[in-house]
CSV table of C-alpha atoms in Angstrom, one decimal:
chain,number,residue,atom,x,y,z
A,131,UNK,CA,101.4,144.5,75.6
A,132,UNK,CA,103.9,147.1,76.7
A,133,UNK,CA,105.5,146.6,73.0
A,134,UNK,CA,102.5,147.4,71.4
A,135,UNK,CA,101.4,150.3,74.0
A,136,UNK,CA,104.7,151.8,73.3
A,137,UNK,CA,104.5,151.7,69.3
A,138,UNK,CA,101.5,154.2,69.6
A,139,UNK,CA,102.9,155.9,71.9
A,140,UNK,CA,105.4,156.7,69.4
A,141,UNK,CA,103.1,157.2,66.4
A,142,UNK,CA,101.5,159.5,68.6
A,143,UNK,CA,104.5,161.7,69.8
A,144,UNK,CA,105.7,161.6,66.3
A,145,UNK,CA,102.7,163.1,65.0
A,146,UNK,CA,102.5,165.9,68.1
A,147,UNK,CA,106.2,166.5,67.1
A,148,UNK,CA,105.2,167.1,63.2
A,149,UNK,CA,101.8,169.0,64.3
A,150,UNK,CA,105.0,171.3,66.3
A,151,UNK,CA,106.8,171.7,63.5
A,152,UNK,CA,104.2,172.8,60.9
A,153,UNK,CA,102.8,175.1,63.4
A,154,UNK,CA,106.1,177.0,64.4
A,155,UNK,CA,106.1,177.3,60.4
A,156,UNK,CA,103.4,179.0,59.9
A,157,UNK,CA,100.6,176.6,58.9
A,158,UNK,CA,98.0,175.1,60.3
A,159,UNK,CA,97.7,173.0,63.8
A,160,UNK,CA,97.3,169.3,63.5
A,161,UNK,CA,94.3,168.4,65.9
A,162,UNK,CA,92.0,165.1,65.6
A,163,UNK,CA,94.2,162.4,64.6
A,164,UNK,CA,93.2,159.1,64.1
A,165,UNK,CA,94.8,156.0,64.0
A,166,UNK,CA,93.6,153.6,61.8
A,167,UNK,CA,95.2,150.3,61.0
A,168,UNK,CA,94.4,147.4,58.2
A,169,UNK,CA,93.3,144.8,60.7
A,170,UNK,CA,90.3,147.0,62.2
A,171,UNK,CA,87.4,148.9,61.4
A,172,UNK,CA,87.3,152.8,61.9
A,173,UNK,CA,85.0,153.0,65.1
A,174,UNK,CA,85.0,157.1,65.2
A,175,UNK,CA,81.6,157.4,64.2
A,176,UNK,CA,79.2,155.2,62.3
A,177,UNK,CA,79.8,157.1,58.9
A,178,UNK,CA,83.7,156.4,59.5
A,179,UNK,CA,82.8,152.4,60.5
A,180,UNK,CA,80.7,151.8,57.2
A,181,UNK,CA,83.2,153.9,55.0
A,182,UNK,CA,86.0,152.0,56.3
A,183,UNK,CA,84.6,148.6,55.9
A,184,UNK,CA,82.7,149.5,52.6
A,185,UNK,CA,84.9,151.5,50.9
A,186,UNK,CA,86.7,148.6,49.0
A,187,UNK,CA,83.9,146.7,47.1
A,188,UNK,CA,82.4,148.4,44.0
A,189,UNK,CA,79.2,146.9,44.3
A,190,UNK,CA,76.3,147.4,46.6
A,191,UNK,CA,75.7,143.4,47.5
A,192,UNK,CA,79.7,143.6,48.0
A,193,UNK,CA,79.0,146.2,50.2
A,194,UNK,CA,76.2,144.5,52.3
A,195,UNK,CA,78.1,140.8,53.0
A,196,UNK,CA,81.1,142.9,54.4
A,197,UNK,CA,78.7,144.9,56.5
A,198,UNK,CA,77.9,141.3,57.5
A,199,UNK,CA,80.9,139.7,58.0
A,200,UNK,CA,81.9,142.8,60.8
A,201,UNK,CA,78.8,142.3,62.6
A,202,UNK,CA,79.4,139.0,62.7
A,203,UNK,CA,83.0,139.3,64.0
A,204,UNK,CA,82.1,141.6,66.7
A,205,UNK,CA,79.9,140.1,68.3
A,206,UNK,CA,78.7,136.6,70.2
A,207,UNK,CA,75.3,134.9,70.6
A,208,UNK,CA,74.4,135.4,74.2
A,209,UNK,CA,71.7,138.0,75.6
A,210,UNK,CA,71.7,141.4,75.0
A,211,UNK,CA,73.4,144.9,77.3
A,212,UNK,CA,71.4,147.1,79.1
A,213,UNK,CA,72.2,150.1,80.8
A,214,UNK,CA,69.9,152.6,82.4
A,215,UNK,CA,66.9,150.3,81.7
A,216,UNK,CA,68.0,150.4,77.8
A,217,UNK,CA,69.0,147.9,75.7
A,218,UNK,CA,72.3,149.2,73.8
A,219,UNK,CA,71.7,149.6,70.6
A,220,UNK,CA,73.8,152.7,69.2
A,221,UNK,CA,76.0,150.4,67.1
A,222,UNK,CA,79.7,152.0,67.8
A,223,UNK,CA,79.0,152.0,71.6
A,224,UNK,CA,77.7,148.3,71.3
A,225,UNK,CA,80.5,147.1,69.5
A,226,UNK,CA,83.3,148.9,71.0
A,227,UNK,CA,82.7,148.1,74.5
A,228,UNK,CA,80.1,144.8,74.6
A,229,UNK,CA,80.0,142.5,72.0
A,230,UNK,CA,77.1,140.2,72.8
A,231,UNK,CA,73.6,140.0,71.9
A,232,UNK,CA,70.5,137.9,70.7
A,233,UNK,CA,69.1,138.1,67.0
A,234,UNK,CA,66.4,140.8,67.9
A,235,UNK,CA,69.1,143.4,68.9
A,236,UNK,CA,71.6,142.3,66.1
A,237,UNK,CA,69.0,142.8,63.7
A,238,UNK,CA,68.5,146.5,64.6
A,239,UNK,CA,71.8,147.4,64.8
A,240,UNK,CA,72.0,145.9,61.1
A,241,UNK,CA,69.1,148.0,60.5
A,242,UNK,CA,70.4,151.0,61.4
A,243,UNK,CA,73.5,150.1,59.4
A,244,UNK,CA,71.7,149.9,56.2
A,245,UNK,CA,70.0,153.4,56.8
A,246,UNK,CA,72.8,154.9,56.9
A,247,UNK,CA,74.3,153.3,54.1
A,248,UNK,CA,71.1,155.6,52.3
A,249,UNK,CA,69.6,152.2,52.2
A,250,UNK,CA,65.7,151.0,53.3
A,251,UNK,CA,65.7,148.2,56.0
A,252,UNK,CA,63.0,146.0,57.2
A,253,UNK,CA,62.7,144.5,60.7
A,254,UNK,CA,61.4,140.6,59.9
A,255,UNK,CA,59.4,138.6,63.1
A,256,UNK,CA,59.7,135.2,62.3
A,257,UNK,CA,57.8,132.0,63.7
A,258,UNK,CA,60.5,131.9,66.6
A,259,UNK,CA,63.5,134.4,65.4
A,260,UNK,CA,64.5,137.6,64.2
A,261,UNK,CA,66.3,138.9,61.0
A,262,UNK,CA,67.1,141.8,59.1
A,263,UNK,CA,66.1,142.7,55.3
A,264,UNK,CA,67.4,145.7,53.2
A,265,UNK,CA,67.4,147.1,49.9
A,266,UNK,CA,69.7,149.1,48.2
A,267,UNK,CA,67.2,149.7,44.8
A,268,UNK,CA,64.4,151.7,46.9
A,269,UNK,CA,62.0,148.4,47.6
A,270,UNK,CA,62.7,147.1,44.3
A,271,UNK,CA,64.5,143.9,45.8
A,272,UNK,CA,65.4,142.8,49.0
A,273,UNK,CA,68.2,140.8,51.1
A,274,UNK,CA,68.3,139.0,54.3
A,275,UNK,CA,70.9,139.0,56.7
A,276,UNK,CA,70.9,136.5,59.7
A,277,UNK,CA,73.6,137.5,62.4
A,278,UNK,CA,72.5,135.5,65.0
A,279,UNK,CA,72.8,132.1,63.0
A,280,UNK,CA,75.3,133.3,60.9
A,281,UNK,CA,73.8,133.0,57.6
A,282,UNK,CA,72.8,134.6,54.3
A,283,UNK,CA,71.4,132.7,51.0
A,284,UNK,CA,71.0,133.2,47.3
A,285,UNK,CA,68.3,133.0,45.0
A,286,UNK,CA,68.7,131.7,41.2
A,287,UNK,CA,69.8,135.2,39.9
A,288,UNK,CA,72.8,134.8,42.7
A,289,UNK,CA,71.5,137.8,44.2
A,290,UNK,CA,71.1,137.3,48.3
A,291,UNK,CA,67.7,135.6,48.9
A,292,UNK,CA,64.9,138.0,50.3
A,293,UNK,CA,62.3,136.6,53.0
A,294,UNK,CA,59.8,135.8,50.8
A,295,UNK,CA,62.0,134.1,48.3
A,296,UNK,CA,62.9,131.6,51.0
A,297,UNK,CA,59.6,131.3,52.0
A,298,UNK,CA,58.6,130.2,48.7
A,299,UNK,CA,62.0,128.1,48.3
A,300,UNK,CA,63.5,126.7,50.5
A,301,UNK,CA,66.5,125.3,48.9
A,302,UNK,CA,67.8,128.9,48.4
A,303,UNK,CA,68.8,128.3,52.7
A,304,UNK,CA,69.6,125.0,52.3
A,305,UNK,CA,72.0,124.7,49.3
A,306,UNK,CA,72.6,128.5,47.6
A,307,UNK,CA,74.9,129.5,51.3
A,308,UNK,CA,77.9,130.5,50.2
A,309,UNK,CA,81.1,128.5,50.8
A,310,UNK,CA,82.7,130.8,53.2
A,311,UNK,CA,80.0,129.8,55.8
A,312,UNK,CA,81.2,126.3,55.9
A,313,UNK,CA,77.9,124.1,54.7
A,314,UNK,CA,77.8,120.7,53.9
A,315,UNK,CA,75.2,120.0,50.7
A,316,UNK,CA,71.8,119.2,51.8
A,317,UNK,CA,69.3,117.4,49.9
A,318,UNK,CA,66.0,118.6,51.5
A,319,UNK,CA,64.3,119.9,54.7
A,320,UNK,CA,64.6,116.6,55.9
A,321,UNK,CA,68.5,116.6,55.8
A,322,UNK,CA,70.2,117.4,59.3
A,323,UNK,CA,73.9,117.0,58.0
A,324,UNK,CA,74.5,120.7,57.0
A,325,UNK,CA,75.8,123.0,59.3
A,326,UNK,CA,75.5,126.2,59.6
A,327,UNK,CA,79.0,126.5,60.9
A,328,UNK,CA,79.6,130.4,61.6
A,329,UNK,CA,76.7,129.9,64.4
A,330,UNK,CA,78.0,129.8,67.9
A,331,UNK,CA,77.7,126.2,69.2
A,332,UNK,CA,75.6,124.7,66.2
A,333,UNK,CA,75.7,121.3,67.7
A,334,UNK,CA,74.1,122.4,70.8
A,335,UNK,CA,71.9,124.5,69.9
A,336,UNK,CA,70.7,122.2,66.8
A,337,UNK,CA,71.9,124.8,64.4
A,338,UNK,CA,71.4,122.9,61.3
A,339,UNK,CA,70.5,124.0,58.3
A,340,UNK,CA,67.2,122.2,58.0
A,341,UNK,CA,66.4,123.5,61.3
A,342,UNK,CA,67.2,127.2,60.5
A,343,UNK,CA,64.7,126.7,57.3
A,344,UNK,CA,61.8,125.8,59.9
A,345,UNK,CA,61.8,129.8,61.5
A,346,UNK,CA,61.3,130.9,57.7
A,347,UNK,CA,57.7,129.0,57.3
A,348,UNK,CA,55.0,131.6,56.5
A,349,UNK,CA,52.9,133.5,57.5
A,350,UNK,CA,56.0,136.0,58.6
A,351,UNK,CA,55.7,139.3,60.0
A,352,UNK,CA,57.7,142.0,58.1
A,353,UNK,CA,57.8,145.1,59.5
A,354,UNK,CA,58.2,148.5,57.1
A,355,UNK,CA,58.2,150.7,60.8
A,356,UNK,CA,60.3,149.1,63.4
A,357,UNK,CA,63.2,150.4,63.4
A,358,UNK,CA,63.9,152.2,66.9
A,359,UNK,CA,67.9,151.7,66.6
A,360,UNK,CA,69.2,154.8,68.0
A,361,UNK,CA,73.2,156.2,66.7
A,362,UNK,CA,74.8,159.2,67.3
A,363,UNK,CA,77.7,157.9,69.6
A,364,UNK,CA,81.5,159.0,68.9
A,365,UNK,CA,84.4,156.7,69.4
A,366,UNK,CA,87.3,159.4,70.4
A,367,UNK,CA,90.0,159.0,73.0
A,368,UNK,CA,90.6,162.6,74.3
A,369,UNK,CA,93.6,162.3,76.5
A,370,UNK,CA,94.3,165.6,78.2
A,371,UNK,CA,98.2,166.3,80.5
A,372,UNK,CA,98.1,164.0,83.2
A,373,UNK,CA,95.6,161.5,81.3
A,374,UNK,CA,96.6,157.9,80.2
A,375,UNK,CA,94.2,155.1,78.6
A,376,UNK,CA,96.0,151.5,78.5
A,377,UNK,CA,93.4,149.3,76.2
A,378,UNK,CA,94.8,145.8,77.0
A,379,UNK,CA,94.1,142.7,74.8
A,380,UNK,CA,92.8,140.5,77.6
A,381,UNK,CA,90.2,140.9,80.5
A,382,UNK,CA,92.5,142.2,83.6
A,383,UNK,CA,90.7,139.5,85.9
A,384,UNK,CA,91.0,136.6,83.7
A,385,UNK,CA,91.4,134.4,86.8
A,386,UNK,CA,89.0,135.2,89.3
A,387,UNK,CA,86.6,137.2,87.9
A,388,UNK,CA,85.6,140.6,89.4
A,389,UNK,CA,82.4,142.9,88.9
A,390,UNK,CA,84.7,145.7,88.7
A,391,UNK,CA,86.3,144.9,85.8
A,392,UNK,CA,83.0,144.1,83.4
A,393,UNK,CA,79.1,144.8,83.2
A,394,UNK,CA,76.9,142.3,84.7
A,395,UNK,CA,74.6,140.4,82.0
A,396,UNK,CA,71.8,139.3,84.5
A,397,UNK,CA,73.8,139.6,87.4
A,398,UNK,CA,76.9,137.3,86.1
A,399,UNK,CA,79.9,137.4,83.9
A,400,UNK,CA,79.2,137.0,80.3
A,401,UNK,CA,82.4,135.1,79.7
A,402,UNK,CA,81.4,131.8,81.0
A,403,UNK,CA,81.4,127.6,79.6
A,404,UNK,CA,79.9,128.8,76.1
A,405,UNK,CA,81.7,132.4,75.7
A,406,UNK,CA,85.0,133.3,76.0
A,407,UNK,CA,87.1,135.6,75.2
A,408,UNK,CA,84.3,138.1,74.5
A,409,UNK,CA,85.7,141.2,77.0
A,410,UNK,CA,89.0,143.3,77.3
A,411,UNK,CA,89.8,145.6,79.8
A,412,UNK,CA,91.1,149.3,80.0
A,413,UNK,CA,92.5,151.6,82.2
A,414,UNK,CA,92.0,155.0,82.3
A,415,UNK,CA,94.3,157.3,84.7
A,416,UNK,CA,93.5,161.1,85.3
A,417,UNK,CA,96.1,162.8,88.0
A,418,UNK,CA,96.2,166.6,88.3
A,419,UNK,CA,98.5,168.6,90.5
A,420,UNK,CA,96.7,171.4,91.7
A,421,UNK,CA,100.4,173.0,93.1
A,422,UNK,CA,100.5,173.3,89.3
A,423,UNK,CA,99.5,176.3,87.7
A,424,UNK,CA,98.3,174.5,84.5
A,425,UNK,CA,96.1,172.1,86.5
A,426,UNK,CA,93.4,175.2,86.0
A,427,UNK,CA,93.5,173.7,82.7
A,428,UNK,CA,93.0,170.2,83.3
A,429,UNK,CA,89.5,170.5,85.3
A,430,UNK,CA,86.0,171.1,84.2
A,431,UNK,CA,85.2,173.4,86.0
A,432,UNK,CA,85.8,175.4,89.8
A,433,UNK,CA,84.0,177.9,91.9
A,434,UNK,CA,84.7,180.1,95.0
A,435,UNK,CA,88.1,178.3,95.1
A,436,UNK,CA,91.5,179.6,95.3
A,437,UNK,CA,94.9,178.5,93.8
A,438,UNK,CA,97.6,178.5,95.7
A,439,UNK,CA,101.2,177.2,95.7
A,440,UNK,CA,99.9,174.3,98.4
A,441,UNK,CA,96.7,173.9,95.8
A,442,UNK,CA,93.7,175.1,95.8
A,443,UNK,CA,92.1,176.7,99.1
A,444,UNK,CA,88.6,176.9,99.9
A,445,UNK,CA,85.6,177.4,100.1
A,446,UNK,CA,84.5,176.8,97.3
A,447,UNK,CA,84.4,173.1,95.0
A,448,UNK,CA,86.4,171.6,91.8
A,449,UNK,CA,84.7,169.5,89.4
A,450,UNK,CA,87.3,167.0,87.2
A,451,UNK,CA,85.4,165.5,84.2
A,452,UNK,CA,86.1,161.6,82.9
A,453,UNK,CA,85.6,160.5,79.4
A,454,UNK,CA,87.2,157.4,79.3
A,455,UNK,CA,85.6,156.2,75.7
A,456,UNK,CA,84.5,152.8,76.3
A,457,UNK,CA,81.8,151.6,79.3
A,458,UNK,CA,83.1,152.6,82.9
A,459,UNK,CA,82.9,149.2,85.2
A,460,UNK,CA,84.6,151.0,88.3
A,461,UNK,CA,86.5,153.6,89.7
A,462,UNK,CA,88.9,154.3,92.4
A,463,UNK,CA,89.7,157.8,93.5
A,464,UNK,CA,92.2,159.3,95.7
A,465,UNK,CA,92.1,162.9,97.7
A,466,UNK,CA,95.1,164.4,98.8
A,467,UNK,CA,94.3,167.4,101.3
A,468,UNK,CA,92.3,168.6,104.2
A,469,UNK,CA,88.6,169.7,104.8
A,470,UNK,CA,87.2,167.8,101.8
A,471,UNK,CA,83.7,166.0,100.6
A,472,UNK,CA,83.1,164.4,97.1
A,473,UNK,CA,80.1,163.5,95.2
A,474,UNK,CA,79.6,161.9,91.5
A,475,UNK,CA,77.6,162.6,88.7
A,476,UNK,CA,76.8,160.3,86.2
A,477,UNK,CA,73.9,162.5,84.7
A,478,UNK,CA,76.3,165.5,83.5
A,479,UNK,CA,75.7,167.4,87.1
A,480,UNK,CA,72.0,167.5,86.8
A,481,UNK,CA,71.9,164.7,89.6
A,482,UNK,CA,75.0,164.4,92.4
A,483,UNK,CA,75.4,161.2,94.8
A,484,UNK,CA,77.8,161.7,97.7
A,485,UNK,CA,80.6,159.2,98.2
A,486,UNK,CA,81.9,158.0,101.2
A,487,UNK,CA,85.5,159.1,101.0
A,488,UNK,CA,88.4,157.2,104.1
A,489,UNK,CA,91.2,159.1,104.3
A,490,UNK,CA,90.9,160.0,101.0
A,491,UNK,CA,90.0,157.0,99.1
A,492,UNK,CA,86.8,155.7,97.8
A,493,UNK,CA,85.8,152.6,95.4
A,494,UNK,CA,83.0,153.5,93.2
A,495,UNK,CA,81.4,150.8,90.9
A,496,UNK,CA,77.2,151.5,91.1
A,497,UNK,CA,78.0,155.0,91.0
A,498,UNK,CA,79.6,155.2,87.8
A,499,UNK,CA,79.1,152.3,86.1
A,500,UNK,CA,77.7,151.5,82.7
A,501,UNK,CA,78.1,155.1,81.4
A,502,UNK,CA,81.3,156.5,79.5
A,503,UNK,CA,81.9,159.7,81.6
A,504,UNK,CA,81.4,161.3,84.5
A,505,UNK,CA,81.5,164.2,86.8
A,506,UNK,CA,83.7,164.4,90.3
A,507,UNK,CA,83.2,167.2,92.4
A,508,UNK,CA,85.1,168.2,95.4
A,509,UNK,CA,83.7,170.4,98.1
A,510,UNK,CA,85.9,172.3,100.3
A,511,UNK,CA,85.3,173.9,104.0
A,512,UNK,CA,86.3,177.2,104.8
A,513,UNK,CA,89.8,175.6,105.9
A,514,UNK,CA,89.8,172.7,103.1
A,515,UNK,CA,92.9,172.3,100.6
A,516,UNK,CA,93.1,170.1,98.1
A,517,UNK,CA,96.6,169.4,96.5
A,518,UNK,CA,96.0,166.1,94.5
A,519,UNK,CA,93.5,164.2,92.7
A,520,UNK,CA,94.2,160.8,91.2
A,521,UNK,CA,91.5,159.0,89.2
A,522,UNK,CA,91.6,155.4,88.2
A,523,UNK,CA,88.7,154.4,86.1
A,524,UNK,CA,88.4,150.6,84.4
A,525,UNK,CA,86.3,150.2,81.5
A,526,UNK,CA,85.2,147.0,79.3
A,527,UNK,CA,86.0,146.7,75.9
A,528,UNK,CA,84.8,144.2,73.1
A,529,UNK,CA,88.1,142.5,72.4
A,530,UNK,CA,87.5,141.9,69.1
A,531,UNK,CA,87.1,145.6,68.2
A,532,UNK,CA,91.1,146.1,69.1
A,533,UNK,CA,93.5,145.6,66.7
A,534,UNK,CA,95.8,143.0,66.7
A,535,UNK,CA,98.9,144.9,66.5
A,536,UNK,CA,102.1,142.6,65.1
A,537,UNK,CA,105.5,143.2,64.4
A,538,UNK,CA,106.0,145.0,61.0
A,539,UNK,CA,106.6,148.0,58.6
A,540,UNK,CA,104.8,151.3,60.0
A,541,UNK,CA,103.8,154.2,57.2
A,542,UNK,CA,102.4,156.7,58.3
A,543,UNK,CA,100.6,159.9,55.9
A,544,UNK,CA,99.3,163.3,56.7
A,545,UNK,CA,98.4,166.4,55.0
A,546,UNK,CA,98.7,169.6,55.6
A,547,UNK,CA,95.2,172.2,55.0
A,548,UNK,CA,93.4,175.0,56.5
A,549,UNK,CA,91.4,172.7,58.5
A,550,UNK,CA,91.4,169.3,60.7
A,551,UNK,CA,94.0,167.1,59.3
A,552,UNK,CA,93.0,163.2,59.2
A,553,UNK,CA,96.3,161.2,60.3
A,554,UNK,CA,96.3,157.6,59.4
A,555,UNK,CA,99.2,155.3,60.6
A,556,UNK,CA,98.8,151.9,59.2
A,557,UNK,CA,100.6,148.4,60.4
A,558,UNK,CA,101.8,146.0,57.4
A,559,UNK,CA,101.5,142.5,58.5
């Protein structure tokens, strides 16, 4: 892990070193590099994920079975996140930091995939399961997608089978699946020998293909308006002086597992007999040196306070801000001065909860988990100096969004233009 942390380490100081250079010639900072290698999708927003899984294939049906096949790699078949009373359903934040859901969920995150591929979607209620339909031809045909079983179908034009084409014929599910899913041939609804092999535990969970055909009997409800998916979420690491993020390729309590290292589903771990290795952990570290000068430019904001060569004096209060990209599971903070009080925000300030701080220290994991930033403030008395703060936030990640970084030839490109220059560094296996 330290080899691989310290490779982009390096990719990044190199490009910080060539951003240096251009400037101090004249052109144009380098700011909002990305790092994109062949093994991942691009998680910066959900235009950047669908360009850089769609990008390849010339054809819109090409288009959709990838968009499948990276839904069904990021995720497992378990229950579905919640945070705040909401079920997560912005599809970067879902599949960056969780990774598990049930068919209803999966199917509106697909949804809102295919809308934003300028597509029309359907949301499909079977007898006792949930898919997903879309259309790239405006209503003219349309093409469902099962990523909770695993499974899509053709019909006799080898186009992917609608709802209502299976309905009608069945034999598009149980013998038109296409060889990458794994099937045995099946004869007839009667025949339990084919497997629908990308589903999570078929045996158990009687995931045969003549089973799987039962949930497409009519009547079926498809629905034309319900499609509540919500996007808008940014994946972007902003590291600031004094900031570090360690994404590691493993969950940090793999032995004995700890509520401060992932987000309860129903009050447990979701790794458990059935699902493993579903989570990752990170580590997000934010120090500031307020006997620095520069620290004013590390904080979010400050009032009444004075800066002083011991730090700053008060009374007055400091606020530090934490975006730490994935979902927050805990925190630990330490205070070094005199005279002090702190209180968190998880609500952008419009809400503060006191903590209870012992000589300096405090453990947060109610108060800031299951958000992706958040506000500390530090109140000081008339006498009160602070000359340290050191923040130590853990998030989850869905370990299958990381790539898998191996040893190999690195190129890197960038370009040079009056405006934000994309720069891509890109791992040959």
């Amino acid at each position: 892990m330290r080899w691989h942390c310290a490779l982009l380490i390096v990719v990044l100081v190199a490009s910080s070193m060539r951003a240096q250079e251009q400037t101090s010639a004249g052109a144009a900072p380098v700011y909002n590099i990305s790092l994109l290698t062949d093994s991942a999708p691009d998680f910066t927003d959900i235009q950047s994920y669908l360009r850089s899984i769609t990008s390849q294939f010339d054809t819109p049906q090409e288009k959709a079975i990838n968009i499948f096949r990276w839904s069904q790699r990021l995720r497992k078949q378990t229950s579905y996140p919640t945070e705040d009373g909401h079920e997560v359903l912005d599809p970067i934040f879902f599949f960056t930091s969780y990774g598990y859901t049930m068919c209803g969920i999966i199917s509106g995150i697909d949804n809102s995939l295919w809308l934003n591929m300028g597509w029309k979607a359907h949301y499909v209620q079977l007898g006792d399961h949930t898919v997903c339909e879309t259309s790239w031809d405006d209503g003219n045909t349309w093409h469902m997608f099962d990523n909770s079983t695993s499974i899509y179908c053709f019909n006799d034009r080898n186009e992917i089978a609608s709802v209502r084409e299976i309905e009608r014929n069945p034999l598009f599910y149980l013998q038109n699946v296409p060889p990458a899913l794994g099937t045995n041939p099946v004869k007839d609804i009667s025949d339990h020998n084919g497997w629908r092999w990308g589903a999570d535990h078929p045996v158990e969970n009687r995931r045969t293909l003549a089973n799987g055909v039962d949930s497409f009997k009519a009547p079926n409800e498809i629905l034309e308006d319900h499609l509540a998916t919500r996007w808008g979420r940014r994946y972007v690491i902003n590291l600031r002086p004094g900031e570090h993020y360690t994404r590691y390729f493993k969950n940090l309590d793999t032995d004995n597992p700890d509520p401060r290292y992932y987000r309860p589903l129903h009050g447990k771990d979701v790794e458990g007999k059935h699902n493993k290795n579903i989570r990752a952990s990170g580590v997000w570290q934010y120090q500031v040196d307020f006997k620095d000068p520069a620290a004013q430019q590390q904080i979010f904001s400050a009032s009444g306070v004075k800066w002083t060569p011991d730090g700053v004096r008060g009374p007055g209060s400091v606020v530090l801000k934490v975006s730490a990209a994935n979902v927050v599971t805990s925190a630990k903070i330490l205070l070094s001065g005199s005279g002090l009080k702190a209180s968190v925000s998880r609500m952008a300030g419009t809400r503060w909860d006191p903590i209870n701080l012992t000589n300096g220290n405090a453990q947060l994991v109610d108060e800031v988990a299951g958000v992706t930033q958040y506000l500390l403030k530090v109140e000081l008395d008339e006498s009160g100096v602070l000359s340290r703060a050191q923040i130590e936030t853990i998030t989850q990640i869905n370990r299958t969004s990381l790539p898998p970084f191996r040893v190999g030839r690195i190129r890197s490109s960038c370009a040079s233009a009056n405006k934000p220059i994309h720069c891509c560094s890109r791992l040959a296996f």
